[in-house]
Coordinates of C-alpha atoms and ligand atoms in Angstrom, one line a residue:
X219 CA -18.5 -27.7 -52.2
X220 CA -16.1 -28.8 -49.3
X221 CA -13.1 -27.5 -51.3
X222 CA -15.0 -24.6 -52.3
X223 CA -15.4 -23.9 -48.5
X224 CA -11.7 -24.4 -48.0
X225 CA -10.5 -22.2 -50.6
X226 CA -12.7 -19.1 -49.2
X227 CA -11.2 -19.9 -45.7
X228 CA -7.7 -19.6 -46.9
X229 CA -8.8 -16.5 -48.7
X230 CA -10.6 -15.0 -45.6
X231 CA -7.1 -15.6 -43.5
X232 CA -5.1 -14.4 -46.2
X233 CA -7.1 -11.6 -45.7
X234 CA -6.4 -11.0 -42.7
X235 CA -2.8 -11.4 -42.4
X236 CA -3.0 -8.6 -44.9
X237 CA -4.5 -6.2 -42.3
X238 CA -2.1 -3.1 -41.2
X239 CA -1.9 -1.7 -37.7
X240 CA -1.4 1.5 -37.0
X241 CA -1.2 2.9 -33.2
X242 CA -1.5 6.9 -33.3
X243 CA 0.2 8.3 -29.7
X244 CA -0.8 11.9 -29.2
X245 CA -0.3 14.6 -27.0
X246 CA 0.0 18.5 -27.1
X247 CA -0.1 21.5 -25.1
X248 CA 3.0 20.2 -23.2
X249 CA 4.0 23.6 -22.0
X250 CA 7.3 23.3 -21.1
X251 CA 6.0 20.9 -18.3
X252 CA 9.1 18.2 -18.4
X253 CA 9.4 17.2 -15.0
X254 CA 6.8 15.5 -13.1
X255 CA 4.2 17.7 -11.3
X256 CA 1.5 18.5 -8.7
X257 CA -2.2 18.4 -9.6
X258 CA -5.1 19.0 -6.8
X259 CA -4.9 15.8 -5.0
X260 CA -2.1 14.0 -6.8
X261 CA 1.3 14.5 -6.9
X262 CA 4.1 14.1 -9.2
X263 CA 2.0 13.3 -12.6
X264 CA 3.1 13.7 -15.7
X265 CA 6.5 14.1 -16.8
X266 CA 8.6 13.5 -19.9
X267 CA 11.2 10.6 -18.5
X268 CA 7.7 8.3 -17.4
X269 CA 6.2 9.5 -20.5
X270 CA 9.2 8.3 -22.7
X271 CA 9.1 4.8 -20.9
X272 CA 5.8 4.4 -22.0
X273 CA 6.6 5.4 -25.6
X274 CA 9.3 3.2 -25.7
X275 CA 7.2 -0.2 -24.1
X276 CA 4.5 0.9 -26.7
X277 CA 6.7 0.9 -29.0
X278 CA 8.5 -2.7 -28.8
X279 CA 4.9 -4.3 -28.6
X280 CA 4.3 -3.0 -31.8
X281 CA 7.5 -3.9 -33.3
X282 CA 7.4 -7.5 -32.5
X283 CA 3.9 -7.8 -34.0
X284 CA 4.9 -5.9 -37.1
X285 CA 2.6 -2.9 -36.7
X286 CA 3.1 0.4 -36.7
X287 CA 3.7 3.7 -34.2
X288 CA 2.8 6.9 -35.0
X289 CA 3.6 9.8 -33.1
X290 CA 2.1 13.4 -32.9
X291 CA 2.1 16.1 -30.9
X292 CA -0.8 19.1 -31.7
X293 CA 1.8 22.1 -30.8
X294 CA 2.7 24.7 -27.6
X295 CA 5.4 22.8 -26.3
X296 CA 7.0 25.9 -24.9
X297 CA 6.3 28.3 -22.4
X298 CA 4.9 27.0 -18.6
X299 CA 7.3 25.6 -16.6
X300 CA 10.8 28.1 -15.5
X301 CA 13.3 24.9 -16.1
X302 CA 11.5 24.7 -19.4
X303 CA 11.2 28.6 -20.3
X304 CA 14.7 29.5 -18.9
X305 CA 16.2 27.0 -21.7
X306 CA 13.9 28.0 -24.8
X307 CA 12.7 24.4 -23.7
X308 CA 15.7 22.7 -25.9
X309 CA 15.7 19.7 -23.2
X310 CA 11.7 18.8 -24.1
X311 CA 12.6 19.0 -27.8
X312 CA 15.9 16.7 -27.6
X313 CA 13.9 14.3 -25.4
X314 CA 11.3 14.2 -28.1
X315 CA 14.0 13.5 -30.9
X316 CA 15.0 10.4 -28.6
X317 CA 11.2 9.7 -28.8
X318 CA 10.7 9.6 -32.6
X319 CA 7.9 12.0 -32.5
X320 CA 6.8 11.9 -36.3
X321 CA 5.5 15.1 -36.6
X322 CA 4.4 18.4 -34.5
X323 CA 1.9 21.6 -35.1
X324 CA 3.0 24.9 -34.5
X325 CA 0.9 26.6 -31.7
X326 CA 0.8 29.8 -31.2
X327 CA 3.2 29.6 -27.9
X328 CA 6.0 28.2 -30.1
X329 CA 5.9 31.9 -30.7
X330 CA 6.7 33.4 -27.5
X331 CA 9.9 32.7 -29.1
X332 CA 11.3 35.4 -30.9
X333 CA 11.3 34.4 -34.4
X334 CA 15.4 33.5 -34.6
X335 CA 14.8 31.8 -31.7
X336 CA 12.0 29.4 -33.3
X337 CA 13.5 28.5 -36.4
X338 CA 16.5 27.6 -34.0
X339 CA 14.9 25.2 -32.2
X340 CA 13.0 23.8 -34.9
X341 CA 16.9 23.2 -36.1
X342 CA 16.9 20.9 -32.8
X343 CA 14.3 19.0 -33.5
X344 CA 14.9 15.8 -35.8
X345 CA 11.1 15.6 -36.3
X346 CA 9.3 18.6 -38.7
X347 CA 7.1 21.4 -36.9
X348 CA 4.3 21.4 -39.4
X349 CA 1.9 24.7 -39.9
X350 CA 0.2 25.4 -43.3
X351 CA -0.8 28.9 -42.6
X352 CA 2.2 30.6 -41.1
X353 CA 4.0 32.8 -43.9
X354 CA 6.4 35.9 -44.4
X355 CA 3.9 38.6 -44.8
X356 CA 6.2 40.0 -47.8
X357 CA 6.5 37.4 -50.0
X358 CA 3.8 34.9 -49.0
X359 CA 6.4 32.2 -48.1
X360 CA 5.7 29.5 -46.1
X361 CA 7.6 29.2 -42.9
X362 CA 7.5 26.1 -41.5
X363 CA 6.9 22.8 -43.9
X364 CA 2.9 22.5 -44.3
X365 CA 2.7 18.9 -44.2
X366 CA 4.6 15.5 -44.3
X367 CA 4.0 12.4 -46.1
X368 CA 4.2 8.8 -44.2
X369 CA 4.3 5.6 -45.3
X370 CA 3.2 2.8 -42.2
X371 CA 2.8 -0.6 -43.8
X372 CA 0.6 0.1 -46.9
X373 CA -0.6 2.7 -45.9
X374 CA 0.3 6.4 -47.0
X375 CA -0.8 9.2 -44.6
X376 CA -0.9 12.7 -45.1
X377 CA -0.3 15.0 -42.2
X378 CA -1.0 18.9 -42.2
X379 CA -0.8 21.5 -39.6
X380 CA -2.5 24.4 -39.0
X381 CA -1.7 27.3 -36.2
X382 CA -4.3 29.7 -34.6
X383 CA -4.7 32.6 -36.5
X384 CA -5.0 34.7 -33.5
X385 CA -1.4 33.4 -32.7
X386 CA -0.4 37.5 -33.0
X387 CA -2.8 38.4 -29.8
X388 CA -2.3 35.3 -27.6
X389 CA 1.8 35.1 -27.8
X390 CA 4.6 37.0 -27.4
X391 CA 5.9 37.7 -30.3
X392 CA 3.4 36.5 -32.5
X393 CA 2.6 40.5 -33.7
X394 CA 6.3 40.0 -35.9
X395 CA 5.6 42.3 -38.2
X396 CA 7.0 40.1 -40.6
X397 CA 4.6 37.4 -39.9
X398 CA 1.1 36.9 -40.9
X399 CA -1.8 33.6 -40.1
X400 CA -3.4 33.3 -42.9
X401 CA -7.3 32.3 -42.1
X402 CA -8.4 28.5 -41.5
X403 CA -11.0 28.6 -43.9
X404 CA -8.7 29.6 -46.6
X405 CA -5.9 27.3 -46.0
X406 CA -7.9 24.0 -44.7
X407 CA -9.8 23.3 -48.0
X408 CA -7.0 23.9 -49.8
X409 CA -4.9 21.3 -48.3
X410 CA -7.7 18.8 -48.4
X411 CA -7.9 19.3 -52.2
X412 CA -4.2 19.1 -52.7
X413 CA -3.6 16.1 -50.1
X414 CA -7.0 13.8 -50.5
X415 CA -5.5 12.5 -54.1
X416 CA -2.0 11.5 -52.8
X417 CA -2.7 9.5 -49.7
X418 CA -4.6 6.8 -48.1
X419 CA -5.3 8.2 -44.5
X420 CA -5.4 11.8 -44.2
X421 CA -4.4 13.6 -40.6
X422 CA -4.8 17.4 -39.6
X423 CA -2.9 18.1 -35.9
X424 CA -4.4 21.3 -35.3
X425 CA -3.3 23.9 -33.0
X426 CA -7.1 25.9 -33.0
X427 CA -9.7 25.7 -30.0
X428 CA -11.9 22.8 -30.0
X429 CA -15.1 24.5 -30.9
X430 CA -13.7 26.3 -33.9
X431 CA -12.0 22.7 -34.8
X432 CA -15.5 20.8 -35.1
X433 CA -17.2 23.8 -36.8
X434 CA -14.8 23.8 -39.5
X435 CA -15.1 19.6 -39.7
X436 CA -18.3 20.3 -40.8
X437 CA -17.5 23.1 -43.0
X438 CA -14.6 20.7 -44.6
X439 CA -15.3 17.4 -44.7
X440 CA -12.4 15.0 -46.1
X441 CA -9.9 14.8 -43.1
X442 CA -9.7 11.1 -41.4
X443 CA -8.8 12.4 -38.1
X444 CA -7.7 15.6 -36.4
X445 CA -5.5 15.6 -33.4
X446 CA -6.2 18.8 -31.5
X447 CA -4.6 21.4 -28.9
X448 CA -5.0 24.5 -28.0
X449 CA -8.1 24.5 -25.8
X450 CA -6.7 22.0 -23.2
X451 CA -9.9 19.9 -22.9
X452 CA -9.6 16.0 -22.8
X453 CA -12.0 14.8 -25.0
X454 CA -13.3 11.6 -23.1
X455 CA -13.8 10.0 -26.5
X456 CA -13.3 11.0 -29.9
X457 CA -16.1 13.6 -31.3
X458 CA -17.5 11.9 -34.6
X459 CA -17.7 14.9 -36.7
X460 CA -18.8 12.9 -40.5
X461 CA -16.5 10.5 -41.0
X462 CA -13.7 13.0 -39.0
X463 CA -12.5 11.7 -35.6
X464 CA -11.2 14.4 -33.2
X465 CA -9.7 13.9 -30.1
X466 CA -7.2 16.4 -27.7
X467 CA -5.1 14.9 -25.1
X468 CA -6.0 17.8 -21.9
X469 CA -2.3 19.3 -21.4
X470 CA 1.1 19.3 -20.0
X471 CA 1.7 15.6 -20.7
X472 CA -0.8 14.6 -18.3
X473 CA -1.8 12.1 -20.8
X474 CA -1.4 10.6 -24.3
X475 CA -4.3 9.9 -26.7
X476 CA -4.0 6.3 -28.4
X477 CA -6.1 5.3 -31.6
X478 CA -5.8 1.7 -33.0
X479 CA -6.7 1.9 -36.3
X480 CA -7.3 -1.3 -38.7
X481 CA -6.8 -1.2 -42.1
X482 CA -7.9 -3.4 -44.9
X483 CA -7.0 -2.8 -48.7
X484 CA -6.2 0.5 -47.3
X485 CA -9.4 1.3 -46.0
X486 CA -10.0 2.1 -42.4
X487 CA -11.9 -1.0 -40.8
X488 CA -11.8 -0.5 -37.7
X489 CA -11.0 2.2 -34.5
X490 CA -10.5 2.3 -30.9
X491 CA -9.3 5.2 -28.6
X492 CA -8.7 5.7 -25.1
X493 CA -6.6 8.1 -22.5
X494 CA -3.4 6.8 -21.4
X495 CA -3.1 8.3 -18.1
X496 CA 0.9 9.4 -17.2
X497 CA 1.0 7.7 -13.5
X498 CA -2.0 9.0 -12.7
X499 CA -3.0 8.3 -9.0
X500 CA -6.9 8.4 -9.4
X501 CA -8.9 9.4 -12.3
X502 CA -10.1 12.4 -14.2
X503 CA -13.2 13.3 -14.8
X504 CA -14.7 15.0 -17.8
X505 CA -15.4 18.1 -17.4
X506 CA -19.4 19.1 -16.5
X507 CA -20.5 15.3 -16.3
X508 CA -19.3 11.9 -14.2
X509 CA -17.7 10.3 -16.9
X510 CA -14.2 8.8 -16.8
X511 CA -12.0 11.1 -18.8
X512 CA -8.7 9.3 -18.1
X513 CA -8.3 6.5 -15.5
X514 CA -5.7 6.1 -13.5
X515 CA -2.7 4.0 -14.2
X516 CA -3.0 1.1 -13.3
X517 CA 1.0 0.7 -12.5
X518 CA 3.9 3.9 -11.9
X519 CA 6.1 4.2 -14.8
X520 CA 9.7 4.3 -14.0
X521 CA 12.1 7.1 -15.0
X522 CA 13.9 6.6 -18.2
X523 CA 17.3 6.5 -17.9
X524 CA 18.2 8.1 -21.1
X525 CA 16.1 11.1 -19.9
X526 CA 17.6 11.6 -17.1
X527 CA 20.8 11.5 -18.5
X528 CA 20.3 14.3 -20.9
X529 CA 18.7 16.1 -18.2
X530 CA 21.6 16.2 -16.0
X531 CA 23.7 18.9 -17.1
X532 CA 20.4 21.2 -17.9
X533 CA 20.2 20.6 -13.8
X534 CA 23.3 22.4 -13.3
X535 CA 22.8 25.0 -16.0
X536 CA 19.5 26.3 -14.1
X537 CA 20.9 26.5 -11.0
X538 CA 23.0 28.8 -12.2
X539 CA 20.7 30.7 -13.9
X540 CA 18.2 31.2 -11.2
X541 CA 21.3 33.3 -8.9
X542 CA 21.9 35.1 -12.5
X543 CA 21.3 38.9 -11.9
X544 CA 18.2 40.1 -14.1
X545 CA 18.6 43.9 -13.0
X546 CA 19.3 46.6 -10.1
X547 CA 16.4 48.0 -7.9
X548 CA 17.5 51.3 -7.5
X549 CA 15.4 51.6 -3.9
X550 CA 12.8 48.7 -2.0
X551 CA 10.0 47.9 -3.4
X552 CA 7.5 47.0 -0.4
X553 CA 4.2 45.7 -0.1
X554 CA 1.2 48.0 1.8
X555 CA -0.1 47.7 4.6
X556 CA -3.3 45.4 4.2
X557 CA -5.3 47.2 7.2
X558 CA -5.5 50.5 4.9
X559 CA -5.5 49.5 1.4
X560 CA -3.3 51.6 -1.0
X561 CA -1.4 50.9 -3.8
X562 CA 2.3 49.4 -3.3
X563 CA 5.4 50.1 -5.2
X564 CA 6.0 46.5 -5.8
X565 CA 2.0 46.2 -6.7
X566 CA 2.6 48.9 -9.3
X567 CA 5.4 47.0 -10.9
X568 CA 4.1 43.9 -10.6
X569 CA 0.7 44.8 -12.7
X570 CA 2.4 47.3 -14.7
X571 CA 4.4 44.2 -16.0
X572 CA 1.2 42.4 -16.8
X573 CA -0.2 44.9 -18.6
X574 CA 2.7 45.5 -20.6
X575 CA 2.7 41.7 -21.8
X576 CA -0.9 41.6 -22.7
X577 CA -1.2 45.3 -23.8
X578 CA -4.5 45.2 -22.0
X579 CA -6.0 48.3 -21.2
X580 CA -6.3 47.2 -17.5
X581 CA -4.2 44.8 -14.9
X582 CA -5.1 43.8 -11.8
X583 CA -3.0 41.7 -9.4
X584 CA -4.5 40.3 -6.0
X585 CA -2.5 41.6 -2.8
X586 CA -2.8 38.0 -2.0
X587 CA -0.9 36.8 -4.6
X588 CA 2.4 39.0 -3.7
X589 CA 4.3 37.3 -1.0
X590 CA 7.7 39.2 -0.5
X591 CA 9.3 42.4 -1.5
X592 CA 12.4 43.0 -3.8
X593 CA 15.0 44.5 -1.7
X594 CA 17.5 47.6 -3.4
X595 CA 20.3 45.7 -5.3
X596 CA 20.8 43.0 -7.8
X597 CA 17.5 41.4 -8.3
X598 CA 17.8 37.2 -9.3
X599 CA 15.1 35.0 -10.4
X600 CA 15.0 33.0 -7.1
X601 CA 14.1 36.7 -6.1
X602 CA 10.8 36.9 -8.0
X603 CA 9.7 33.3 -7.7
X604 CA 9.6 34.1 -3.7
X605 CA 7.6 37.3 -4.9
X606 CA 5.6 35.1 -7.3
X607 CA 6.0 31.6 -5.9
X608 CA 2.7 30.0 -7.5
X609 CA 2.3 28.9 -11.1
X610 CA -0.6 30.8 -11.9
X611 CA -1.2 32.1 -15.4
X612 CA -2.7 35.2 -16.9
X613 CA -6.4 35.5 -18.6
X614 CA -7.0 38.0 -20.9
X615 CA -10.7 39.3 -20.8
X616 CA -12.7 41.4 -23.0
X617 CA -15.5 43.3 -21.4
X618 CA -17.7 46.1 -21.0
X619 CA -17.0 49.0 -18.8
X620 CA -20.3 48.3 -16.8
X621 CA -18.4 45.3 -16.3
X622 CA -15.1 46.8 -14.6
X623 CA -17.2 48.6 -12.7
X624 CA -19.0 45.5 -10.8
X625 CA -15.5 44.1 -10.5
X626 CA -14.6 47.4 -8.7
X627 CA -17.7 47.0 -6.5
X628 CA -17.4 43.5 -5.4
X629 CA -13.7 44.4 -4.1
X630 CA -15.4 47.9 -2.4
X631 CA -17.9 45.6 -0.6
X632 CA -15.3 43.5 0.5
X633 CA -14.1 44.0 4.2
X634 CA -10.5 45.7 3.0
X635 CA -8.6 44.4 5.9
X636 CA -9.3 41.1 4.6
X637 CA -6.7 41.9 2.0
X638 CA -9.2 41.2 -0.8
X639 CA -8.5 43.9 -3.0
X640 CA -6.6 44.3 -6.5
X641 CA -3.1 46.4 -7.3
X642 CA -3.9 47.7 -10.5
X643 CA -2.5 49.1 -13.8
X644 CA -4.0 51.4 -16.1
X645 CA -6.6 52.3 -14.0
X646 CA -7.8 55.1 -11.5
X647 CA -10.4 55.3 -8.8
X648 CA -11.6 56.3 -5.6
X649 CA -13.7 54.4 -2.5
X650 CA -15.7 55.8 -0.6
X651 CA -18.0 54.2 1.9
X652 CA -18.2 51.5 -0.5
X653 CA -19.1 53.5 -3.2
X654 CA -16.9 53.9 -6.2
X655 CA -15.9 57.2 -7.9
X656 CA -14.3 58.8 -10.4
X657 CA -13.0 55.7 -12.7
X658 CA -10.6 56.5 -15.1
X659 CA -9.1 53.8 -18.0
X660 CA -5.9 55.3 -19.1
X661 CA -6.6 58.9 -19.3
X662 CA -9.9 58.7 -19.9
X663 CA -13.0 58.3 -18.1
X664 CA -14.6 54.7 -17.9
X665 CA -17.7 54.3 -20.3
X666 CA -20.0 51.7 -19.2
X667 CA -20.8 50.4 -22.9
X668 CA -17.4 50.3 -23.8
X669 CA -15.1 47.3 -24.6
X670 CA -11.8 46.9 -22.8
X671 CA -9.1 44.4 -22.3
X672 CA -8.1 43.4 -18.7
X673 CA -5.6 41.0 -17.3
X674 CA -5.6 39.2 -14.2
X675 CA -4.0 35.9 -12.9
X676 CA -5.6 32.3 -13.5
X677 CA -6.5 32.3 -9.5
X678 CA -8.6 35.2 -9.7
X679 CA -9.9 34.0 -12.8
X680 CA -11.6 31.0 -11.8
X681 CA -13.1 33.3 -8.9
X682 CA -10.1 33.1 -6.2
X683 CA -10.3 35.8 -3.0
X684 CA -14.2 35.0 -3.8
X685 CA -14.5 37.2 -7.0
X686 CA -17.1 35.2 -8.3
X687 CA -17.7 37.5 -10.9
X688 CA -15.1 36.6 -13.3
X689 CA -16.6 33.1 -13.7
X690 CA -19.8 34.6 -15.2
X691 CA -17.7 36.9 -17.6
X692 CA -17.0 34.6 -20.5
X693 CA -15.0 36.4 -23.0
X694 CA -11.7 35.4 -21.9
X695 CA -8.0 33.5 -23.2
X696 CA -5.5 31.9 -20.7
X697 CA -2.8 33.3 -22.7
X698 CA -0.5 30.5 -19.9
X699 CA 2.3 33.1 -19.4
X700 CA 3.5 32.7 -16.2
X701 CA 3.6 35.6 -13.3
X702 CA 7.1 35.2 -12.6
X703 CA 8.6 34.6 -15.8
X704 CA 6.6 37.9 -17.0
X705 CA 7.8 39.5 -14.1
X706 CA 11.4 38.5 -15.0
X707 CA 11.0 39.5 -18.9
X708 CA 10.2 43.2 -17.6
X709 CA 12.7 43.7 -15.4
X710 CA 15.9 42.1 -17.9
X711 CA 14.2 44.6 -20.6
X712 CA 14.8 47.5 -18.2
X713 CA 17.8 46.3 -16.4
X714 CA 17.3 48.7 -13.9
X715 CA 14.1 49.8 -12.3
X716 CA 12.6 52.2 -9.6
X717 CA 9.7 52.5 -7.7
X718 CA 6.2 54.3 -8.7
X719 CA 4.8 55.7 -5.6
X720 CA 1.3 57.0 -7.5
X721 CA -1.4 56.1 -5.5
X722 CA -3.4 55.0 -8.4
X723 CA -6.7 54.6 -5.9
X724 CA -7.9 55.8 -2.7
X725 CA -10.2 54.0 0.1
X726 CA -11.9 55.9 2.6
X727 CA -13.7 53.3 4.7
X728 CA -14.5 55.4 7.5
X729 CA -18.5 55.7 8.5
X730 CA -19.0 52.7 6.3
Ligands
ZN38 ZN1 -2.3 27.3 -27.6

């Protein structure tokens, strides 16, 4: 009996040692955002160089205890930050090589790229950008590899990566015409079916909003764990979806996700996850209840020297570029006079520019937000960022004429002098004695039931200059272009631009 007892004990610990480890790091949504940054209350968060020192202490622990790293990142790397944008964000991706990510979806901002552009950087990058549902529309040809293969330990792990399919509407160049997204219900089974069979573990990183990711969980079961991006959200922990797990890491490298997974005989035995905050000062909250999303960090992480390094000469390089001339202004373009509200030359351009990047029917632009005229001459990028000095993004909404029309009438009730009114594009009307007339969309005249488009920055769209209204609208898509750099595009497409005088609305306030 003793012996008997002995023998299972050496068993049980044989066991054991047999166990694999496997540490999954994950982020996404990056955004260009390589250097540290300010959040409400915090400064200098984030970062790629702290981020990397991280990696690389994670790393070494798991080395010296045999286990295993894997790294992921669920897609948009570009488009967000000017150093970032201004160099097709080659410094993020070469920083990421020196990381040993393992693998990376395509999101749909990779494709604010033009197409060349993408398959060049994806050149760069020493790890694979994975996306099962983005082909030639000709031939049906996939474009990017669908998924990789990994071997950790024991244990073979099958990665695949999907893309939005509503990549075309929500990026630059997305509406190639020689691209198409094929559907997520079509591709997702299918890669299930072909992948289940060949591996142990089996990992989607999905670049598709949160909601639509759990719905099609439960439409698809037979994924181990999806690592998500697109939707921004930090989920505090994983969402249990069957036997899926689902996590998203919030954005811009704020964070990395971390799973500890144990496996025995190749089966997953046990998990853990939590939110690795990057020198986080205090902690984040979930969103909508007083749970600890992330916690703060409990020490700074240093700089990495090898980042810095690489960083150096990119430094020097945008510099220059910011004093590069984008174009001539043939005359001033001024901003009105905020006691009589009227539309501005550099208000027209400014939300003519944002229409033209979404193709919205309607732009507006808070007077607010404009903070110095371009002068006749060359115009530079240091030029617009003093025009557009904050990082605020543009929305998309879809509404309902009726819709436009409360918009218009919260700004008529306003006190104009206050300067709370819009610069618009696409769109014509007249105040009078707070009443609002004759409202035109394009040509045509507004029709309450009808659905349009409208863009607008991320300040008014969570209700900035007190325009509550867009808060209850809900129908909307932070497409995370940036002002400036939208402002820049259209003025390097023309080279050389003049002012629109049209006074595209009128504001009689008198006997108000
Ligand atoms: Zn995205």
């Amino acid at each position: 009996m003793r012996h008997l007892f002995i023998l299972l004990c050496v068993v049980w610990s044989f066991t054991f040692a047999q166990d694999t480890q496997i540490t999954i790091l994950h982020s996404n949504d990056c955004h260009g955002h390589v250097l540290p940054f300010d959040i409400a209350g915090q400064q200098k968060v984030g970062g790629i160089s702290p981020r990397m020192t991280y990696i690389k202490k994670i790393r070494e622990k798991l080395t010296t205890k045999k286990q295993h790293l894997l790294l992921l990142d669920a897609g948009d790397l570009n488009t967000g930050d000017p150093f970032s944008d201004m160099l097709k964000g080659e410094p993020a991706v070469r920083i990421m090589n020196k990381m040993r990510y393992d693998a990376m979806a395509v999101g749909n901002h990779e494709f604010d790229l033009r197409l060349e552009d993408l398959l060049q950087q994806q050149k760069l990058a020493k790890f694979p950008y994975l996306s099962a549902n983005v082909v030639y529309k000709d031939t049906q040809k996939l474009i990017f590899p669908p998924y990789i293969i990994i071997q950790k330990g024991d244990i073979k792990i099958g990665i695949f990566g999907m893309t939005t399919d509503d990549t075309p509407i929500v990026s630059t160049y997305g509406n190639d015409s020689r691209l198409q997204f094929l559907k997520h219900e079509v591709v997702i089974p299918k890669m299930i079916r072909e992948l289940r069979p060949q591996v142990d573990f089996l990992i989607g990183v999905f670049h598709i909003s949160l909601h639509q990711v759990v719905h099609l969980c439960k439409q698809f079961p037979g994924m181990d764990i999806v690592i998500g991006g697109h939707s921004h959200i930090i989920t505090p922990e994983p969402i249990k979806v069957g036997k899926t797990l689902i996590a998203e890491a919030g954005s811009y490298g704020l964070l990395m996700g971390k799973f500890d997974l144990t496996f025995r005989n190749k089966k997953l035995v046990k998990w853990k996850h939590r939110n690795v905050g990057i020198n986080l000062k205090s902690p984040i909250m979930s969103r909508g209840s007083n749970k600890v999303a992330v916690h703060a960090s409990q020490k700074i992480l240093d700089l990495d020297k090898e980042v810095e390094k690489i960083f150096q000469p990119y430094r020097q390089k945008v510099g220059k570029l910011l004093d590069e001339p984008l174009g001539v202004a043939t005359k001033n373009f001024k901003r009105g006079r905020r006691h009589s509200p009227q539309s501005s030359t550099i208000g027209n351009l400014i939300s003519d520019a944002l229409r033209e990047r979404t193709r919205a029917d309607i732009a507006l632009h808070n007077v607010g937000g404009i903070r110095a005229d371009i002068l006749k001459g060359n115009i530079t990028y240091r030029d617009v960022k003093r025009v557009l000095p904050f990082s605020n993004s543009l929305y998309i909404y879809t509404l309902k004429g009726k819709d436009v029309l409360k918009i218009l009438q919260m700004m008529a009730d306003f006190d104009p002098t206050t300067g709370r009114f819009f610069e618009v594009s696409g769109l014509k009307f007249h105040i009078n004695r707070g009443k609002i007339h004759d409202v035109f969309v394009g040509k045509k005249k507004l029709e309450k039931e009808k659905t349009y488009t409208l863009a607008v920055n991320s300040f008014i769209a969570q209700g900035g200059d007190g325009f509550s209204v867009f808060k209850e609208l809900s129908q909307k898509v932070d497409t995370s272009f940036l002002l400036c750099d939208v402002l820049c595009d259209y003025i390097r497409e023309r080279k050389i631009i003049s002012p629109d005088r049209t006074a595209r609305f009128t504001w009689k306030t008198s006997g108000r």
